[in-house]
C-alpha cells in the first residue's frame, strides 16, 4: 500500500516535471527508453554542476553530452546507446547522492534533446586569434622555469582566490593596469629567454603570423590550488600589446572563453603555451571556473578531470599608450575617449533626437513603463505633502500620475509630453478611483513651454524629466520654465539620473542592485556589455533605423551597470508578449527601444540653478541614484 | 479636465501672444463627479485662481447665476457660495471640447478629458 502510494506520488512528480520541460524547451518525454535522459529536479538553479552530474553518471555508463540550461532546475544527458542510458536511469532514478543536500533525483527518457548552441562545444573552431601549442616545453625546461620564478616565497597575497607574483612591472588589481613609470627591480628571469625564439619558430611552422615587437617585459605568475579560479576578464586593452602568452606549468585546467552568450572551453595541458591575439585577446573574455573537477572530452564521450595545483605564467608587453584595436566593446581606450567626447548638438537636432529617442519611445513603451512605475519615491511624496491646504502643485512630466494623489489637500495638476503616458495616467486613475473620486488633472505639453500662468503655483516637481533633454541650453530652459511658474516663496523639486550610481559611500544604487545575474556572479560586466552590444547591433540590422543627419553617434548603455559617459542611449526592452499572454507559446520577439539620457555629474544641477535668476537653492541631495535639488523663488 | 485646471491654462507660449488668458472654452461633453466638500480647501484655493477665468467657466458650464461678477470679501462665511465654487471647479469634468487662444484663435482639442496643449516647434 505504502509502496504504491509513494510510487504513484513519484510518477505524478515525473509527469509534472516533464510538462514543465515540454513548455520550456518544447521536447517530449518518452515512455520507452531512449538515449536521452533528463534529470527532472536538479539543474543549475538548484546548485547542481555539470561536473557533479557527469562524475556521478559515468560511474554507471559512458556519457556523450551534458546539457545544463541556465536558471533551470533540470538538465539532460546523452548516451551513445539506449543500454547505457538505461543503466544510468536504473542507478540514478529515485536515489539520493547526486545533490549535495542528499535529495533524491528523478529521471525520465526524452525523445530528443533541447536545441542548444553548445552541442559541439569541444569541436568548435577556437576563437579567432587563439593558438594552443601543446607540449611546448620539455619536463626539464618546465623544472628549470619553476625554479627560476621561485614561487616558494610567494605569500598569501591580498587576492582572495589565488596567489600571484609579478616580474618587470607590478599589476595593480584595483585599476587592472600597470604603472609604466614604476618598473620592478625583479625583471623577467633570463631563463625565460628560451621561450621567444621557440615561439616564433612554432608559429612560423604553423604558418601563423608573429608580432612586430621584441620580447615581453611583464610577467604575472598565478598559483592556483585545486578548486581555485579566476573570474572571466579581458586583459586591459590599453595596458598591454597584442598578443598575450600564457604558459601552463605543473597541472592541467580547463579555461573558458566567452563572448556574449558564446562559451568555449579549452583544455590547457601542463607545459602548453597559449597565444591570445586578435579577437581572442581583445573581444573574448577568459577565465577559470573555481571547481575541483573539469569536464573534458574522452574517448567514450565526456569525463571529469580532477584539478591539480597549476602554475600559470602570463607574459605581456606594456603598450604605453592608448589601444588602437578594432574591437570596441571591451576597449577601455575607446570607452574613455567616448566619455571625454562632448557631442555638439544644435537645438534643431536636439529636438529631433528627443522626438526619436524620447517621445516616440515613451509612446511605444508607455503601458509597460507604467506597469513598472507605481510606487512614489518617499522623498518626493514628502516634498509634496509639505504644502499647505489649498496649495496648487504642478507635476511636469507626470508620467502615469503616480505623484498626483500624494497630497489630497492640494490641487495637483500633471502634464506630460507623451500621450501614451497620459493615457496610462487615466487608466491608473480609473483603478484607484474606485476608492477615491479624485480624478487626475492632466494635460499634454512640452516641459520647455508649460501652458500655465506665470507665478501661479506653490510647488512644482520635475522627476526624471530634464535628463531627457539633449543640450545644456534646453536643460537650463526647463529649469527657467519651472522658476517662471512658481509664485514668490514657491518651491520646486528636480530629480535627474546621476552618472555616479554609487554616490552613497560607494553603495550601489537600486538600479545597479537589480543586476541580479551580476550579483550572483553568474556573469560579468564585460559579458553583459558584449550581449547588449550584440543585441543592439542585431536590432539595428533588422529594423532600418533612419539616422538623424548631424546627430552624434551616441553610445548604448548596458543596463544595470555603471555609466561610462554622460550622453547615452539607454535600452528599454519591451517583451513581445504581454504578461497576460505569457502562456501563449508564440511569444512575439521582444524589441529594444533606445531612450536618450544625459546623466548628471555631481554638482551639475546646482551649477545650472545658479544661472537662473530669482531662485535660491534650498537643498541638494542624492537619492535612489538621482541628483536632486529643491529651490525656492525669492520673495519680491 | 476639471475647471480648476482650466483656470491655470494659457496660450502665452505661442509666438507673439501677449496674455493668452483666459482661453475660450467649448464643452462638447462633460461629466459630473461628486467629490467631498472641503470648505477650507476651496477658501484657500481661491486667492490662487483668476476670478475672470472662474466667471468664464461658469458661463460655459451654464452656472452663470451661481457665481457673482466679483469675488465677495466675506467668502469664508458664505458656505453656499463655497459649495457652488466647489461644484464648478472640482466636480465638473470636461471630457470632450476645446480651448482656443483669445489672440490667435489657435485651437487646443480636449479628448478623453485631456487637453492637448502641445505646440509645434514653429509656433513658439
XYZ file of C-alpha atoms in Angstrom, chain A residues 347 351 388-392 408-411 413 417 422-423 426 437-446 449-454 456-458 474 484 487, chain B residues 1-2 4-5 7-13 21 31 33-36 38 40-41 44-45 48-50 90 93 111-119 121 124:
76
model
C 18.752 72.927 -30.895
C 14.549 68.348 -30.748
C -0.478 73.525 2.989
C -4.159 73.003 2.293
C -5.292 74.824 -0.831
C -1.861 74.859 -2.469
C -1.513 74.392 -6.217
C -5.116 65.401 -1.270
C -5.298 68.789 0.464
C -3.690 70.427 -2.546
C -4.805 70.896 -6.122
C -2.122 69.110 -11.771
C 4.802 65.216 -23.320
C -1.084 60.468 -20.050
C -3.415 57.687 -21.117
C -6.103 57.890 -16.833
C -13.178 60.327 -6.549
C -10.008 62.275 -7.137
C -9.729 62.259 -10.914
C -6.355 63.230 -12.312
C -5.972 66.715 -13.693
C -3.627 66.310 -16.569
C -2.855 67.858 -19.926
C -0.329 67.311 -22.658
C 2.533 69.751 -23.195
C 6.276 70.102 -23.530
C 6.627 75.518 -22.868
C 4.301 74.787 -19.982
C 0.907 76.426 -20.764
C 0.354 77.642 -17.216
C 0.133 81.230 -15.966
C 3.345 82.714 -14.534
C 0.666 80.680 -10.343
C 1.779 77.569 -8.482
C 3.001 76.937 -4.951
C 17.442 73.077 -23.186
C 8.627 81.134 -14.063
C 4.806 82.167 -7.031
C -10.157 68.420 -17.418
C -11.683 69.956 -14.349
C -9.902 74.367 -11.713
C -7.202 73.215 -14.130
C -8.135 78.357 -14.617
C -4.385 77.978 -14.978
C -4.049 77.306 -18.687
C -2.703 79.949 -21.058
C -1.504 80.136 -24.649
C 1.176 82.672 -23.857
C 3.931 80.372 -25.137
C -5.662 84.136 -20.917
C -19.243 64.542 -16.629
C -18.076 63.577 -10.483
C -19.155 64.150 -6.914
C -16.342 64.851 -4.510
C -16.101 65.605 -0.830
C -13.789 70.817 1.943
C -11.068 75.306 3.919
C -9.545 73.905 0.771
C -7.555 78.839 0.474
C -7.503 77.891 -3.188
C -4.659 81.388 -6.371
C -7.375 81.393 -9.000
C -8.241 84.077 -11.522
C -13.800 70.304 -8.810
C -15.018 67.188 -15.718
C -10.056 64.469 -25.914
C -10.948 61.904 -23.234
C -10.631 64.686 -20.682
C -7.067 65.574 -21.690
C -6.345 68.962 -23.292
C -3.565 68.725 -25.839
C -1.584 71.899 -25.255
C 1.442 70.741 -27.233
C 2.742 73.384 -29.627
C 8.292 73.946 -32.896
C 6.910 79.004 -30.151
